[in-house]
XYZ file of C-alpha atoms in Angstrom:
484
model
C 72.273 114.977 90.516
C 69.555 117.195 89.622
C 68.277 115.639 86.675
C 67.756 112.638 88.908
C 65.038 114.284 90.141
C 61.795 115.611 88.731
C 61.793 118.851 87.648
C 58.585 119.908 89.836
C 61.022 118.771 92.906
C 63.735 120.745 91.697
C 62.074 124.231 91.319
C 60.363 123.470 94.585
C 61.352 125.319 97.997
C 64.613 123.899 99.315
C 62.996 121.863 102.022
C 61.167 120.089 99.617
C 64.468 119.396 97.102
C 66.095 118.337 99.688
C 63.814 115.913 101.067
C 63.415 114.568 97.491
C 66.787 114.234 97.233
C 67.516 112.434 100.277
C 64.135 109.657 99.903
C 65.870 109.397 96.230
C 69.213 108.394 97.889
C 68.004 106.755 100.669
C 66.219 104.238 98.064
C 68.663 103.913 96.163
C 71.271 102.886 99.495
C 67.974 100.866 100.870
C 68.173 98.428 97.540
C 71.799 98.039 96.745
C 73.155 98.057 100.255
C 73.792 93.941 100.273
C 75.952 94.218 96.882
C 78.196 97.380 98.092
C 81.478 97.912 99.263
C 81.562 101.260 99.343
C 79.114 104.412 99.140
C 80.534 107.867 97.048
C 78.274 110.921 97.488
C 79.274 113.763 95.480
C 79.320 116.940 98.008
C 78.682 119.267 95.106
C 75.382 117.990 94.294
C 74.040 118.572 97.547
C 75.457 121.965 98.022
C 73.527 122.466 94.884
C 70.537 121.722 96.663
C 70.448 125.057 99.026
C 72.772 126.704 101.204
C 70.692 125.954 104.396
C 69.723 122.674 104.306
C 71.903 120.918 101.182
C 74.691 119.539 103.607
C 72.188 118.740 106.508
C 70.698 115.972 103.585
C 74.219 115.078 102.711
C 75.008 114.540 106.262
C 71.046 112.326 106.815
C 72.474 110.420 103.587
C 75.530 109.766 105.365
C 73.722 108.225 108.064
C 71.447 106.230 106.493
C 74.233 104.280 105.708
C 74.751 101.086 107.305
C 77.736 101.193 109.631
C 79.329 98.361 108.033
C 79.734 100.444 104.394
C 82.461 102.710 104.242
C 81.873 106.479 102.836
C 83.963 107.810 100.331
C 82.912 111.520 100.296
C 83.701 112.811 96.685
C 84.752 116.600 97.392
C 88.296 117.104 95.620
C 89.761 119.324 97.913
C 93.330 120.886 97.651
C 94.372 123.609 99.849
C 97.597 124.918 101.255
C 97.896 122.927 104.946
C 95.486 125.018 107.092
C 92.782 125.412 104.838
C 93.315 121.624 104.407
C 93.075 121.192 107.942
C 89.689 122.799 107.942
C 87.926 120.863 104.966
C 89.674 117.670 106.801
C 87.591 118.193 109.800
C 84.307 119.275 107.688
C 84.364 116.113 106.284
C 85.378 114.146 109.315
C 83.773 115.298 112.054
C 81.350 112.825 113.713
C 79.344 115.360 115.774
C 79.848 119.205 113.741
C 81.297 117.516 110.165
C 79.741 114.734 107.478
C 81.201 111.854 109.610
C 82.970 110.421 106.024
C 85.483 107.788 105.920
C 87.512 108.779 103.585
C 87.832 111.615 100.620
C 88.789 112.543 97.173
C 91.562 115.058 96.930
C 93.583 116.998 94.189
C 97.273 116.463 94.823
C 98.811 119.202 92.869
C 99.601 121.136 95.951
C 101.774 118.771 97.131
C 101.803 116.519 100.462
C 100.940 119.014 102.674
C 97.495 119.885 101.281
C 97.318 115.929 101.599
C 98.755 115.499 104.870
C 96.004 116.824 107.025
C 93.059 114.125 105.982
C 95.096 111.259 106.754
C 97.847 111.842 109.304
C 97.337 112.913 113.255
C 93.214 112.400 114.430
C 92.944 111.127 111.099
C 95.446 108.798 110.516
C 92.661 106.175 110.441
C 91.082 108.034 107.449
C 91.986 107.377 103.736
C 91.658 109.338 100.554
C 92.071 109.246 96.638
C 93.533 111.209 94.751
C 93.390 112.545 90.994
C 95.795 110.643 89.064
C 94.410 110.141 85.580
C 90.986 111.376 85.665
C 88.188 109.888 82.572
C 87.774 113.200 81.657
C 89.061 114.523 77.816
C 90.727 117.347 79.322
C 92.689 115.473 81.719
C 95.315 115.262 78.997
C 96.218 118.823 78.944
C 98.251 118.472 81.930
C 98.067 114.482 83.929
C 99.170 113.156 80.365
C 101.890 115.509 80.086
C 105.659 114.032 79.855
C 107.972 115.040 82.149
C 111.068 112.947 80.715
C 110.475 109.294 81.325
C 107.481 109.375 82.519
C 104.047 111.257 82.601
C 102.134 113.460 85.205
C 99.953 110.718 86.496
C 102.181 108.090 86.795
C 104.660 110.820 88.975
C 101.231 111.297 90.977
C 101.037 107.514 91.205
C 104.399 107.086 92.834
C 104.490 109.803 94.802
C 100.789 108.646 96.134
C 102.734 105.460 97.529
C 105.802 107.449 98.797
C 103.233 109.640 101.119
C 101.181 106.960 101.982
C 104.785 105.921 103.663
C 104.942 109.225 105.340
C 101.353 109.243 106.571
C 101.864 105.556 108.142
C 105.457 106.910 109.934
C 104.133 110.598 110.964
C 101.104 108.925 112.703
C 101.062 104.563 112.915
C 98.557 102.923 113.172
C 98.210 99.144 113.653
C 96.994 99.098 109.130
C 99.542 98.401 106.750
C 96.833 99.345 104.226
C 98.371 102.408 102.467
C 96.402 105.394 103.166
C 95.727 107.283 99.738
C 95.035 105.523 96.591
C 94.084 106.915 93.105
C 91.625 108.122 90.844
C 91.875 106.504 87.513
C 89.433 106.825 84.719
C 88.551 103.148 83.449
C 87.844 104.656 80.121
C 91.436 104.644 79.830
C 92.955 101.266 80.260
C 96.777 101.998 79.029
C 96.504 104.838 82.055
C 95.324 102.544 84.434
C 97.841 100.130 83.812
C 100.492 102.502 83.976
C 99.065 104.329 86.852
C 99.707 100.356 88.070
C 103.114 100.106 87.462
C 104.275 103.316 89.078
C 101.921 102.933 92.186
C 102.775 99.233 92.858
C 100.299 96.553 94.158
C 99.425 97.790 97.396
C 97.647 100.654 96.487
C 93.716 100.972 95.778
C 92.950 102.845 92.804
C 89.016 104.285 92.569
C 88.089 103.719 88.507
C 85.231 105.462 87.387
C 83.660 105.685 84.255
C 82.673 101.900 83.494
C 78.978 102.194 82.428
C 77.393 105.386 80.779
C 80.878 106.863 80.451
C 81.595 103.995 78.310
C 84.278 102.226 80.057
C 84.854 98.898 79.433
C 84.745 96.596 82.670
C 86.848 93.632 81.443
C 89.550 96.069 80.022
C 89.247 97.842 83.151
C 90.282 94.573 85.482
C 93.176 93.883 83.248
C 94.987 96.806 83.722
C 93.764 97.543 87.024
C 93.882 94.830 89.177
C 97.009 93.828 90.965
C 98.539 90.303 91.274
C 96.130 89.032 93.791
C 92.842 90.257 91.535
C 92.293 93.324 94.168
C 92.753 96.600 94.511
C 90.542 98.104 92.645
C 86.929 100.355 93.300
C 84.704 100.727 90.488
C 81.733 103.006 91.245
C 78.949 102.940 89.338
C 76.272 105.419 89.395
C 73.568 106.579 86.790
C 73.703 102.957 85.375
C 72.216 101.972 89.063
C 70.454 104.895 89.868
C 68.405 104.739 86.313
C 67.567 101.314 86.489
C 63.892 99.940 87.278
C 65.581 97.295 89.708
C 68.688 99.216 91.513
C 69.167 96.236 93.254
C 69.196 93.295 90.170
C 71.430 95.727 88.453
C 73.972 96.503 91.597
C 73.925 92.236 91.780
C 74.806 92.184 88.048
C 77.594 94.692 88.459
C 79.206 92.909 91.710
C 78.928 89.933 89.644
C 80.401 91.312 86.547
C 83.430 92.665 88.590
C 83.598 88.922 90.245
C 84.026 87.094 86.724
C 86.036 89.548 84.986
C 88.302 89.279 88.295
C 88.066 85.557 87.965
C 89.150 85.878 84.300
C 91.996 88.210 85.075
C 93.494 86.030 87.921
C 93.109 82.871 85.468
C 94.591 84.536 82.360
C 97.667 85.707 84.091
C 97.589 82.154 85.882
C 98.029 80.449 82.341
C 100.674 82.782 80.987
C 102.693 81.909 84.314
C 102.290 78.830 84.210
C 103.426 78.690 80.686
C 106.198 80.660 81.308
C 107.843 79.070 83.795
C 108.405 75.717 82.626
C 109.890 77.419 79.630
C 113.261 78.684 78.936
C 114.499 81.690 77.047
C 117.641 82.387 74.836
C 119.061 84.065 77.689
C 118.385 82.317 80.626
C 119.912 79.576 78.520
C 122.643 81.606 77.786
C 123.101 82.291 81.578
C 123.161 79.109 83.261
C 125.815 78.121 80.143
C 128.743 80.798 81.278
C 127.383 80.145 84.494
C 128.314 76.889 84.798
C 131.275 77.474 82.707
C 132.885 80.265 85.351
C 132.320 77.525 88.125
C 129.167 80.249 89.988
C 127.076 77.325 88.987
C 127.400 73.784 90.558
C 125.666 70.861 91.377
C 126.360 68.358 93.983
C 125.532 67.978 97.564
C 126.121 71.133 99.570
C 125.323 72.527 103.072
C 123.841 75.627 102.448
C 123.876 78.600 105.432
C 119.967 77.422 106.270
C 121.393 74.117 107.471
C 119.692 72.695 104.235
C 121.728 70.312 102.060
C 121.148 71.547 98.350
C 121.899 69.685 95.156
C 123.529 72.593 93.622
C 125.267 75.747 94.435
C 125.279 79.292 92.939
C 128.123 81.619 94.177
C 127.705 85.322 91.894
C 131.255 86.110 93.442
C 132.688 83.933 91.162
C 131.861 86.188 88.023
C 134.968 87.955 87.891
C 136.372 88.265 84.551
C 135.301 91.251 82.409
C 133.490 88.706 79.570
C 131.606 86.974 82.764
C 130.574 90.194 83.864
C 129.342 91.688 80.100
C 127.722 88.588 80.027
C 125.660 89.080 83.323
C 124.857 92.687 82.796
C 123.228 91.623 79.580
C 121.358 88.954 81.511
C 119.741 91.022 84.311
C 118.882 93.532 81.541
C 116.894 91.426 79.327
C 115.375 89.814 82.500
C 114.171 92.956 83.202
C 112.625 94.372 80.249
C 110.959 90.785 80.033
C 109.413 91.280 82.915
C 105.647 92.723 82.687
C 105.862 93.947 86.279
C 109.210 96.105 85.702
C 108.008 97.035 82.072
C 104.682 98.665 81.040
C 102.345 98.258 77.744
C 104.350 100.737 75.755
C 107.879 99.284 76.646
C 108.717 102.143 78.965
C 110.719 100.797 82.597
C 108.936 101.233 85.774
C 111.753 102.571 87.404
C 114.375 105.789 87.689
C 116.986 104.331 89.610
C 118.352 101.459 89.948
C 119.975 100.658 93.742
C 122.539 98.170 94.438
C 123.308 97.602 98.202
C 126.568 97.696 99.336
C 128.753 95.345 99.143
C 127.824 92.684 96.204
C 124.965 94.781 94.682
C 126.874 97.629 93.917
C 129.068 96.050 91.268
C 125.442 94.291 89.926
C 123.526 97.951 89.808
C 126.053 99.664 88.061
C 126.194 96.509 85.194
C 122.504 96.650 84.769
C 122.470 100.414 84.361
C 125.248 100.186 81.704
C 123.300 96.984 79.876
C 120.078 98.716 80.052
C 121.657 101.450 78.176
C 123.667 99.591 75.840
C 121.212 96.502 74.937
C 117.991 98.803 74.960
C 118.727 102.463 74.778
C 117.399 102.560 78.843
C 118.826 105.412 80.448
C 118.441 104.883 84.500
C 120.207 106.559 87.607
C 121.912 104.738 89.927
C 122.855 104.842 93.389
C 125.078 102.710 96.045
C 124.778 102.804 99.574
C 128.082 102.266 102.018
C 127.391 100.497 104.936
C 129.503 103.297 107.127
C 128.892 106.925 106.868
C 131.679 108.937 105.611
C 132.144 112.072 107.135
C 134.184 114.141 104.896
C 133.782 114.770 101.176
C 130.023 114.410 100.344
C 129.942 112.895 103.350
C 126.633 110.599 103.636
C 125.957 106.795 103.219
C 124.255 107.464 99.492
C 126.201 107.536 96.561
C 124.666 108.440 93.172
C 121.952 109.588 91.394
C 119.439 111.166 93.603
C 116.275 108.757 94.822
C 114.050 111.034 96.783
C 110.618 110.798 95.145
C 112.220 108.145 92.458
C 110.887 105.007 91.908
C 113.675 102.143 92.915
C 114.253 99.233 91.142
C 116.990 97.085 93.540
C 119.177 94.943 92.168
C 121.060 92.146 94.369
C 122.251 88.991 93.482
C 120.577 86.294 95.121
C 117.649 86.535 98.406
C 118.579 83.699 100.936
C 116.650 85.232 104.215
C 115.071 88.498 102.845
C 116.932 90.989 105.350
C 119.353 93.105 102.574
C 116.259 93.821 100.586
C 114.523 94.792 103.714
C 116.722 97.005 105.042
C 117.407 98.583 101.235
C 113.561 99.085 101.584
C 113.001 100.623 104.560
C 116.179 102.995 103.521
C 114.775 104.030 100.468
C 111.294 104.672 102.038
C 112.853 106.937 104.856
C 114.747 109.461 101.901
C 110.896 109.537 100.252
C 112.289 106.951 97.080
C 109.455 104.649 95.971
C 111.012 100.554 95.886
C 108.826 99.316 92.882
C 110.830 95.813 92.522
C 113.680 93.626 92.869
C 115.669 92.241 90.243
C 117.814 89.037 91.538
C 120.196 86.401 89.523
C 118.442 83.204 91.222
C 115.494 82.586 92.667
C 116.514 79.397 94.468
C 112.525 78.864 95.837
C 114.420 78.512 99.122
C 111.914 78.411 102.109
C 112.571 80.290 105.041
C 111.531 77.327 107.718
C 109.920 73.827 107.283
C 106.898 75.375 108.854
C 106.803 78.635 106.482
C 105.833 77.406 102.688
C 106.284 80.358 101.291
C 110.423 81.271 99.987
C 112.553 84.007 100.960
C 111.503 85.550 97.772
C 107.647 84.649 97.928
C 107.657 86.533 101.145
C 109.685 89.547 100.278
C 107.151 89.743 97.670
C 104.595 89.486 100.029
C 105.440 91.788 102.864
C 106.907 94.483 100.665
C 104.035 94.190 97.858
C 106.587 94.583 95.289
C 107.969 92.223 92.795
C 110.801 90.555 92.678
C 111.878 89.415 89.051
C 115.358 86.710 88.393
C 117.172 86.199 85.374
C 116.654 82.310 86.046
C 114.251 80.520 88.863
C 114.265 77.106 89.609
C 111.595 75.778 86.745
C 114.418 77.236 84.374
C 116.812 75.560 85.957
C 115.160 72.388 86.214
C 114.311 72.623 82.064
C 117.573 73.475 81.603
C 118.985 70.203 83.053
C 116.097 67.972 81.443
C 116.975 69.380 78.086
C 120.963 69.141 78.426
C 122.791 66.255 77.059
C 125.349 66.455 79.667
């Protein structure tokens, strides 16, 4: 920036800025280079510098860069696809273009201004773009409702849905999505609903910790997903300023370490808490379960070859009370659930999906006892498992899920491949699968050798959650506590 530099230096001749500027980076890269993961020029500072020579210093800054240190070049382009194409290979370019990593981008032109800086020769190239941005006038249109849900958070989702696009246009042997977002840490409710609609896979870039006032540990909470990642937090003039750039780039990395540590063992806690207690209605659940005969115990061969002391068949719930009853279960699983629910009480989802055959029946119960037991007012859909070729014709039924977020709704994971293959259908019609809601979560693992469970790694692979009205340390309470 140009009050980083002295003001002599700055009414200079170009050359002379520009070399300024670029010893001034260069020191600043030079001290803090061990404690970075990532370095963000702003393009528009050295285009400041001089129309001959103020990208020929952004390009030398580039370089002095150690190879190892991604560069995130902060431009915030958005242009209709050609024009996109162009500032794609300005920024790209090894030999005529900056030689950046990746780039900030403005998504309000949709995914085709998008498209070009991280699909075809680039598909190995990522970018961010504005979500919720720290600035005050940011609210006059990201903050903006558009019926359940806001401007950002439809950026946020559809963010994830393109990154699926990107990685099926042009593969690449990543699974790391290819966009993430811009986030303003000065606004933690944002970033934790920005959270919420993107899911945990994506990276979201959240300045403003520091002279903008953010607050770091605030920040982390709301930010970081499940596994204490995802999350850039660039820091600039509080560096930059400092009379040891490197002490104070240690104390940040450090600061973002221990507030990451605190997150993870916060949320540990509460988990661990939570699940060796039981709630009115998970109580409630395993009663009538039990009761309708879905719920037995024993010794019983289960498909796995395993030999189970109970048994839970949801195909037994056929009366209309058993059914009421069950709707009203998944429901107030569901708005229990932090993952399916944000801060303000708001659902995560648009749709709710129930597979064909079993989960169709379950989807359209939780619809009706979201709307009846909270005032939630979803869509839902049903696939058929043959197309039909007359009528509408199709294998969708329902409410529309192209750019919706997904919530699926089965009744029980055993091997994982129902919610797979819902997933990869709802990411080839552009919907966005932001979690599972199941009866049971039987902890069931897949293989001796495998210690994760069907639903541990459906979690896992798919980076979304999956959420049941009862899991085994319910069910194990539940019996310790009954006097039968």
């Amino acid at each position: 920036h140009q009050k980083e530099l002295p003001a002599d230096q700055w009414s200079a001749s170009e050359e002379s800025r520009c070399e300024a500027a670029y010893q001034f980076c260069k020191r600043i890269i030079d001290a803090t280079a061990d404690h970075t993961v990532c370095y963000k020029p702003n393009a528009a500072f050295f285009e400041a510098l001089g129309t001959k020579l103020g990208n020929v210093t952004l390009r030398r800054v580039i370089d002095a860069i150690p190879d190892d240190i991604p560069v995130l070049l902060d431009v915030k382009r958005g242009d209709i696809g050609s024009t996109a194409a162009a500032y794609a290979e300005a920024c790209y370019e090894e030999q005529d273009g900056l030689n950046a990593d990746g780039v900030t981008l403005s998504p309000l032109m949709g995914w085709d201004s998008v498209s070009p800086f991280i699909t075809g020769k680039y598909a190995d190239k990522g970018a961010f773009v504005l979500c919720k941005t720290s600035n005050p006038g940011s609210n006059d249109i990201l903050a903006l409702n558009l019926q359940q849900q806001t401007v950002f958070e439809k950026i946020a989702g559809l963010a994830n849905g393109w990154s699926s696009s990107a990685a099926s246009d042009s593969p690449t042997l990543s699974t790391t999505p290819r966009l993430g977002l811009v986030v303003g840490a000065t606004d933690p409710s944002a970033l934790s609903k920005a959270r919420n609609a993107a899911g945990s896979k994506l990276w979201i870039l959240a300045p403003g910790v520091g002279a903008q006032g953010g607050d770091l540990d605030a920040a982390c909470r709301a930010g970081l997903n499940d596994e204490g990642t995802g999350m850039l937090i660039p820091v600039s003039r509080g560096i930059s300023r400092a009379s040891d750039p490197s002490a104070e780039a240690m104390k940040l990395k450090e600061g973002i370490n221990a507030a990451r540590k605190a997150v993870l063992d916060q949320r540990g806690e509460k988990r661990k808490e939570e699940g060796d207690s039981i709630a009115p209605y998970q109580k409630e659940f395993l009663e009538f379960s039990l009761k309708e005969g879905v719920l037995k115990f024993g010794s019983f061969v289960l498909k796995s070859g395993r030999t189970s002391p109970y048994f839970f068949n949801a195909g037994l719930f056929s009366s209309g009370s058993a059914l009421y009853k069950l709707g009203k279960a998944y429901a107030a699983a569901i708005m229990s659930s932090e993952e399916l629910v944000d801060k303000d009480g708001n659902v995560t989802f648009d749709v709710v999906f129930g597979p064909a055959y079993k989960g169709i029946s379950l989807g359209a119960l939780v619809c009706s006892a979201l709307y009846s037991d909270f005032g939630v007012e979803t869509g839902f859909a049903y696939n058929r498992k043959e197309a039909k070729d007359h009528g509408e014709g199709g294998i969708l039924v329902g409410s529309s899920m192209a750019n919706k977020r997904v919530l699926v709704v089965d009744d029980v994971i055993t091997a994982g491949t129902a919610i797979r293959e819902s997933h990869t259908l709802l990411q080839k019609i552009e919907a966005t699968p932001v979690g599972v809601a199941i009866a049971l979560d039987r902890a069931e693992k897949r293989s001796l050798e495998d210690p994760l469970s069907a639903v541990q790694a459906v979690a896992r692979d798919l980076e979304i959650p999956v959420v049941s009205i009862v899991a085994l340390p319910q069910l194990q309470e539940y019996l310790k506590s009954s006097s039968e």
